[in-house]
mmCIF file of C-alpha atoms in Angstrom:
data_model
loop_
_atom_site.group_PDB
_atom_site.id
_atom_site.type_symbol
_atom_site.label_atom_id
_atom_site.label_comp_id
_atom_site.label_asym_id
_atom_site.label_seq_id
_atom_site.Cartn_x
_atom_site.Cartn_y
_atom_site.Cartn_z
ATOM 1 C CA ILE A 756 -1.073 -17.346 -22.956
ATOM 2 C CA LYS A 757 2.488 -18.501 -22.310
ATOM 3 C CA SER A 758 3.834 -16.252 -25.070
ATOM 4 C CA ARG A 759 1.930 -13.279 -23.674
ATOM 5 C CA PHE A 760 3.219 -14.069 -20.196
ATOM 6 C CA PHE A 761 6.838 -13.940 -21.357
ATOM 7 C CA ARG A 762 6.155 -10.890 -23.475
ATOM 8 C CA GLU A 763 5.096 -9.040 -20.333
ATOM 9 C CA ALA A 764 8.225 -10.183 -18.545
ATOM 10 C CA GLU A 765 10.474 -9.147 -21.416
ATOM 11 C CA LEU A 766 8.926 -5.742 -22.094
ATOM 12 C CA ALA A 767 8.229 -4.688 -18.511
ATOM 13 C CA GLY A 768 11.530 -6.190 -17.352
ATOM 14 C CA ASN A 769 13.373 -3.581 -19.404
ATOM 15 C CA LEU A 770 11.453 -0.706 -17.836
ATOM 16 C CA HIS A 771 12.888 0.716 -14.628
ATOM 17 C CA HIS A 772 10.769 3.544 -13.287
ATOM 18 C CA ARG A 773 9.248 4.367 -9.911
ATOM 19 C CA ASN A 774 5.741 4.256 -11.369
ATOM 20 C CA ILE A 775 6.105 0.898 -13.153
ATOM 21 C CA THR A 776 6.103 -2.455 -11.357
ATOM 22 C CA THR A 777 9.658 -3.835 -11.309
ATOM 23 C CA ILE A 778 10.242 -7.274 -12.850
ATOM 24 C CA TYR A 779 13.279 -8.998 -11.325
ATOM 25 C CA ASP A 780 13.353 -12.360 -13.065
ATOM 26 C CA PHE A 781 11.342 -14.764 -15.211
ATOM 27 C CA GLY A 782 11.681 -18.282 -16.490
ATOM 28 C CA VAL A 783 10.206 -21.786 -16.421
ATOM 29 C CA GLU A 784 10.386 -24.175 -13.455
ATOM 30 C CA ASP A 785 9.125 -27.739 -13.954
ATOM 31 C CA GLY A 786 7.212 -26.612 -17.020
ATOM 32 C CA ILE A 787 5.513 -23.736 -15.173
ATOM 33 C CA PRO A 788 6.316 -20.173 -16.313
ATOM 34 C CA TYR A 789 6.994 -17.672 -13.555
ATOM 35 C CA ILE A 790 7.683 -13.973 -13.057
ATOM 36 C CA VAL A 791 9.417 -12.552 -9.996
ATOM 37 C CA GLN A 792 8.259 -8.979 -9.410
ATOM 38 C CA GLU A 793 8.338 -6.516 -6.544
ATOM 39 C CA PHE A 794 5.765 -7.033 -3.833
ATOM 40 C CA LEU A 795 3.125 -4.317 -3.944
ATOM 41 C CA THR A 796 1.174 -3.216 -0.884
ATOM 42 C CA GLY A 797 -2.062 -1.271 -1.089
ATOM 43 C CA GLU A 798 -4.871 -1.919 -3.552
ATOM 44 C CA ASP A 799 -5.887 -1.486 -7.165
ATOM 45 C CA LEU A 800 -7.377 1.825 -8.231
ATOM 46 C CA ASP A 801 -10.626 0.182 -9.337
ATOM 47 C CA LYS A 802 -11.423 -0.594 -5.685
ATOM 48 C CA VAL A 803 -10.959 3.065 -4.758
ATOM 49 C CA ILE A 804 -13.319 4.050 -7.564
ATOM 50 C CA LYS A 805 -15.939 1.400 -6.760
ATOM 51 C CA ARG A 806 -16.053 2.511 -3.129
ATOM 52 C CA GLY A 807 -16.311 6.143 -4.173
ATOM 53 C CA ASP A 808 -13.615 7.182 -1.720
ATOM 54 C CA SER A 809 -13.765 10.848 -0.767
ATOM 55 C CA LEU A 810 -10.495 12.062 -2.246
ATOM 56 C CA PRO A 811 -9.726 15.707 -3.005
ATOM 57 C CA VAL A 812 -9.280 16.584 -6.676
ATOM 58 C CA SER A 813 -5.647 17.468 -5.926
ATOM 59 C CA ARG A 814 -4.941 13.887 -4.775
ATOM 60 C CA LYS A 815 -6.635 12.477 -7.857
ATOM 61 C CA ILE A 816 -4.419 14.677 -10.025
ATOM 62 C CA GLU A 817 -1.366 13.357 -8.144
ATOM 63 C CA ILE A 818 -2.398 9.787 -9.000
ATOM 64 C CA LEU A 819 -3.007 10.661 -12.649
ATOM 65 C CA SER A 820 0.295 12.528 -12.906
ATOM 66 C CA ALA A 821 2.163 9.503 -11.550
ATOM 67 C CA ILE A 822 0.544 7.318 -14.218
ATOM 68 C CA THR A 823 1.487 9.792 -16.950
ATOM 69 C CA GLU A 824 5.090 9.781 -15.761
ATOM 70 C CA GLY A 825 5.320 5.988 -15.898
ATOM 71 C CA LEU A 826 3.665 5.788 -19.311
ATOM 72 C CA ALA A 827 5.780 8.637 -20.696
ATOM 73 C CA TYR A 828 8.860 6.650 -19.676
ATOM 74 C CA ALA A 829 7.510 3.500 -21.375
ATOM 75 C CA HIS A 830 6.682 5.495 -24.507
ATOM 76 C CA ARG A 831 10.203 6.910 -24.642
ATOM 77 C CA HIS A 832 11.340 3.283 -24.758
ATOM 78 C CA SER A 833 8.936 2.607 -27.642
ATOM 79 C CA ILE A 834 6.479 0.549 -25.568
ATOM 80 C CA ILE A 835 2.751 1.250 -25.406
ATOM 81 C CA HIS A 836 0.712 -0.467 -22.700
ATOM 82 C CA ARG A 837 -2.603 -0.903 -24.591
ATOM 83 C CA ASP A 838 -4.574 -1.940 -21.497
ATOM 84 C CA ILE A 839 -4.623 1.042 -19.157
ATOM 85 C CA LYS A 840 -7.571 0.764 -16.752
ATOM 86 C CA PRO A 841 -8.059 1.169 -12.977
ATOM 87 C CA ALA A 842 -7.546 -2.556 -12.331
ATOM 88 C CA ASN A 843 -4.012 -2.226 -13.738
ATOM 89 C CA ILE A 844 -3.037 0.682 -11.470
ATOM 90 C CA ARG A 845 -1.893 -0.004 -7.919
ATOM 91 C CA VAL A 846 -1.978 2.612 -5.174
ATOM 92 C CA LEU A 847 0.514 1.562 -2.487
ATOM 93 C CA GLU A 848 0.123 2.093 1.256
ATOM 94 C CA ASP A 849 2.616 4.962 1.145
ATOM 95 C CA GLY A 850 0.535 6.672 -1.558
ATOM 96 C CA SER A 851 2.840 5.944 -4.472
ATOM 97 C CA VAL A 852 1.428 4.612 -7.745
ATOM 98 C CA LYS A 853 2.491 1.655 -9.896
ATOM 99 C CA ILE A 854 1.401 0.641 -13.393
ATOM 100 C CA MET A 855 0.925 -3.126 -13.689
ATOM 101 C CA ASP A 856 0.224 -5.761 -16.338
ATOM 102 C CA PHE A 857 2.127 -5.199 -19.547
ATOM 103 C CA GLY A 858 0.716 -8.505 -20.831
ATOM 104 C CA ILE A 859 -0.563 -7.051 -24.104
ATOM 105 C CA ALA A 860 1.950 -4.223 -24.357
ATOM 106 C CA LYS A 861 3.293 -3.536 -27.820
ATOM 107 C CA SER A 862 6.803 -2.633 -28.815
ATOM 108 C CA LEU A 863 6.756 -0.005 -31.537
ATOM 109 C CA GLN A 864 10.139 -1.306 -32.721
ATOM 110 C CA THR A 865 9.153 -4.939 -33.347
ATOM 111 C CA GLU A 866 6.158 -6.579 -34.933
ATOM 112 C CA SER A 867 4.115 -9.087 -32.942
ATOM 113 C CA SER A 868 1.212 -11.390 -33.651
ATOM 114 C CA LEU A 869 0.165 -11.280 -29.989
ATOM 115 C CA THR A 870 -3.007 -9.250 -30.016
ATOM 116 C CA GLN A 871 -5.653 -8.584 -27.436
ATOM 117 C CA THR A 872 -8.273 -11.313 -27.310
ATOM 118 C CA GLY A 873 -11.451 -11.885 -25.354
ATOM 119 C CA ILE A 874 -12.389 -8.257 -24.806
ATOM 120 C CA THR A 875 -14.646 -8.031 -21.772
ATOM 121 C CA LEU A 876 -17.192 -5.424 -20.823
ATOM 122 C CA GLY A 877 -14.814 -4.230 -18.120
ATOM 123 C CA THR A 878 -11.957 -3.667 -20.562
ATOM 124 C CA SER A 879 -14.052 -2.316 -23.430
ATOM 125 C CA ALA A 880 -14.784 1.009 -21.712
ATOM 126 C CA TYR A 881 -11.114 2.032 -22.053
ATOM 127 C CA LEU A 882 -10.554 1.049 -25.699
ATOM 128 C CA ALA A 883 -9.634 3.824 -28.090
ATOM 129 C CA PRO A 884 -11.589 4.102 -31.376
ATOM 130 C CA GLU A 885 -8.548 2.990 -33.374
ATOM 131 C CA GLN A 886 -8.327 -0.187 -31.269
ATOM 132 C CA ILE A 887 -11.976 -0.972 -31.959
ATOM 133 C CA ARG A 888 -11.480 -0.416 -35.688
ATOM 134 C CA GLY A 889 -8.270 -2.463 -35.790
ATOM 135 C CA GLU A 890 -6.178 0.475 -36.972
ATOM 136 C CA ALA A 891 -2.555 1.361 -36.193
ATOM 137 C CA LEU A 892 -1.839 2.242 -32.568
ATOM 138 C CA ASP A 893 0.720 4.539 -30.986
ATOM 139 C CA GLN A 894 1.279 6.329 -27.680
ATOM 140 C CA ARG A 895 -1.909 8.350 -28.174
ATOM 141 C CA THR A 896 -3.886 5.118 -27.717
ATOM 142 C CA ASP A 897 -2.659 5.009 -24.112
ATOM 143 C CA ILE A 898 -3.545 8.708 -23.790
ATOM 144 C CA PHE A 899 -7.163 7.928 -24.701
ATOM 145 C CA ALA A 900 -7.363 5.114 -22.147
ATOM 146 C CA LEU A 901 -5.829 7.323 -19.462
ATOM 147 C CA GLY A 902 -8.323 10.042 -20.369
ATOM 148 C CA VAL A 903 -11.142 7.571 -19.743
ATOM 149 C CA LEU A 904 -9.521 6.519 -16.462
ATOM 150 C CA ALA A 905 -9.120 10.187 -15.459
ATOM 151 C CA TYR A 906 -12.783 10.896 -16.213
ATOM 152 C CA GLU A 907 -13.813 7.912 -14.101
ATOM 153 C CA LEU A 908 -11.483 8.782 -11.210
ATOM 154 C CA LEU A 909 -12.643 12.402 -11.129
ATOM 155 C CA SER A 910 -16.369 11.617 -11.369
ATOM 156 C CA TYR A 911 -16.671 7.956 -10.273
ATOM 157 C CA ARG A 912 -18.592 7.374 -13.505
ATOM 158 C CA LYS A 913 -17.377 5.855 -16.759
ATOM 159 C CA PRO A 914 -17.701 8.205 -19.729
ATOM 160 C CA PHE A 915 -18.948 5.408 -21.999
ATOM 161 C CA ARG A 916 -21.410 3.079 -20.315
ATOM 162 C CA GLY A 917 -23.701 0.271 -21.402
ATOM 163 C CA GLU A 918 -24.976 -3.131 -20.372
ATOM 164 C CA HIS A 919 -23.686 -4.752 -23.550
ATOM 165 C CA LEU A 920 -20.279 -4.726 -25.204
ATOM 166 C CA SER A 921 -21.753 -3.490 -28.489
ATOM 167 C CA THR A 922 -23.391 -0.518 -26.734
ATOM 168 C CA VAL A 923 -20.137 0.550 -25.081
ATOM 169 C CA LEU A 924 -18.165 0.263 -28.321
ATOM 170 C CA TYR A 925 -20.813 2.217 -30.242
ATOM 171 C CA ARG A 926 -20.711 5.049 -27.717
ATOM 172 C CA ILE A 927 -16.915 5.223 -27.799
ATOM 173 C CA LEU A 928 -17.042 5.544 -31.577
ATOM 174 C CA ASN A 929 -20.009 7.895 -31.884
ATOM 175 C CA GLU A 930 -21.013 9.723 -28.705
ATOM 176 C CA GLU A 931 -19.456 12.468 -26.602
ATOM 177 C CA PRO A 932 -19.515 11.941 -22.820
ATOM 178 C CA GLU A 933 -21.209 14.403 -20.514
ATOM 179 C CA PRO A 934 -18.782 17.215 -19.558
ATOM 180 C CA LEU A 935 -16.816 16.178 -16.499
ATOM 181 C CA ASN A 936 -17.369 19.416 -14.608
ATOM 182 C CA GLN A 937 -21.135 19.014 -14.948
ATOM 183 C CA ILE A 938 -20.991 15.682 -13.130
ATOM 184 C CA ASN A 939 -18.524 16.850 -10.484
ATOM 185 C CA PRO A 940 -18.614 20.631 -9.892
ATOM 186 C CA GLU A 941 -15.339 20.342 -7.933
ATOM 187 C CA VAL A 942 -13.520 19.666 -11.206
ATOM 188 C CA PRO A 943 -12.286 22.948 -12.737
ATOM 189 C CA ARG A 944 -13.399 23.590 -16.297
ATOM 190 C CA ALA A 945 -9.806 23.634 -17.548
ATOM 191 C CA LEU A 946 -9.212 20.160 -16.083
ATOM 192 C CA ALA A 947 -12.441 18.869 -17.644
ATOM 193 C CA GLU A 948 -11.300 20.202 -21.022
ATOM 194 C CA THR A 949 -7.886 18.550 -20.599
ATOM 195 C CA VAL A 950 -9.493 15.158 -19.966
ATOM 196 C CA ALA A 951 -11.881 15.682 -22.879
ATOM 197 C CA ARG A 952 -8.985 16.360 -25.242
ATOM 198 C CA ALA A 953 -7.275 13.154 -24.132
ATOM 199 C CA MET A 954 -10.475 11.305 -25.114
ATOM 200 C CA GLU A 955 -10.814 12.840 -28.575
ATOM 201 C CA LYS A 956 -12.064 10.197 -31.014
ATOM 202 C CA SER A 957 -9.594 11.213 -33.720
ATOM 203 C CA ILE A 958 -6.092 10.195 -32.709
ATOM 204 C CA GLY A 959 -4.694 13.368 -34.246
ATOM 205 C CA ASP A 960 -6.839 15.592 -32.005
ATOM 206 C CA ARG A 961 -5.432 14.201 -28.756
ATOM 207 C CA TYR A 962 -2.260 15.274 -26.993
ATOM 208 C CA ALA A 963 0.722 14.254 -29.070
ATOM 209 C CA THR A 964 2.647 12.920 -26.067
ATOM 210 C CA MET A 965 2.021 11.773 -22.525
ATOM 211 C CA ASP A 966 4.321 14.564 -21.321
ATOM 212 C CA ALA A 967 2.028 17.139 -22.950
ATOM 213 C CA PHE A 968 -0.968 15.546 -21.233
ATOM 214 C CA ARG A 969 0.795 15.642 -17.859
ATOM 215 C CA GLN A 970 1.686 19.306 -18.223
ATOM 216 C CA GLU A 971 -1.970 20.173 -18.812
ATOM 217 C CA LEU A 972 -3.069 18.055 -15.845
ATOM 218 C CA THR A 973 -0.804 19.895 -13.468
#
């Protein structure tokens, strides 16, 4: 846990972008590790989704675009987040968006033995097939997770649901979610197809970059 804590501080501390939480300092005081980060107002995106807030599709696209910009910046610095989900996205009081929690982020330039452990039902819904199978990950893994988040934000329903972890993982690997525009008629077909491509099960069928995903969103 301590190693993961400092990994977050080290990786996120080198990222300076308006859509990524700023880390100012980290260290150990009296044996207790600490991180000093910017104070964030507002609330996590999962609360917005759970309440089912009445937001126009245009505002939801703004939120998603902000996330893509932050992740594209991280990817350009060879860092993939690996744990994109609504609970790790903060919507501030002024409407701006911040990506949080790089605790299991992976640097594509260095090897690490720090892997994700203790997968919960809440996290499992956003795992890409290659994560479930223990295969190599790259920036397209974050694209899958953001596709799942986009589907949920636009419909207030997870694309892969189940009461048990095994059910959720099976559906991610084997089943196609219901088309987004059938759940929410306000979602244009082109947008539904964009989100569906981000959630393609084969990593090679997704958008190659987060920038490409953002361009299709907007």
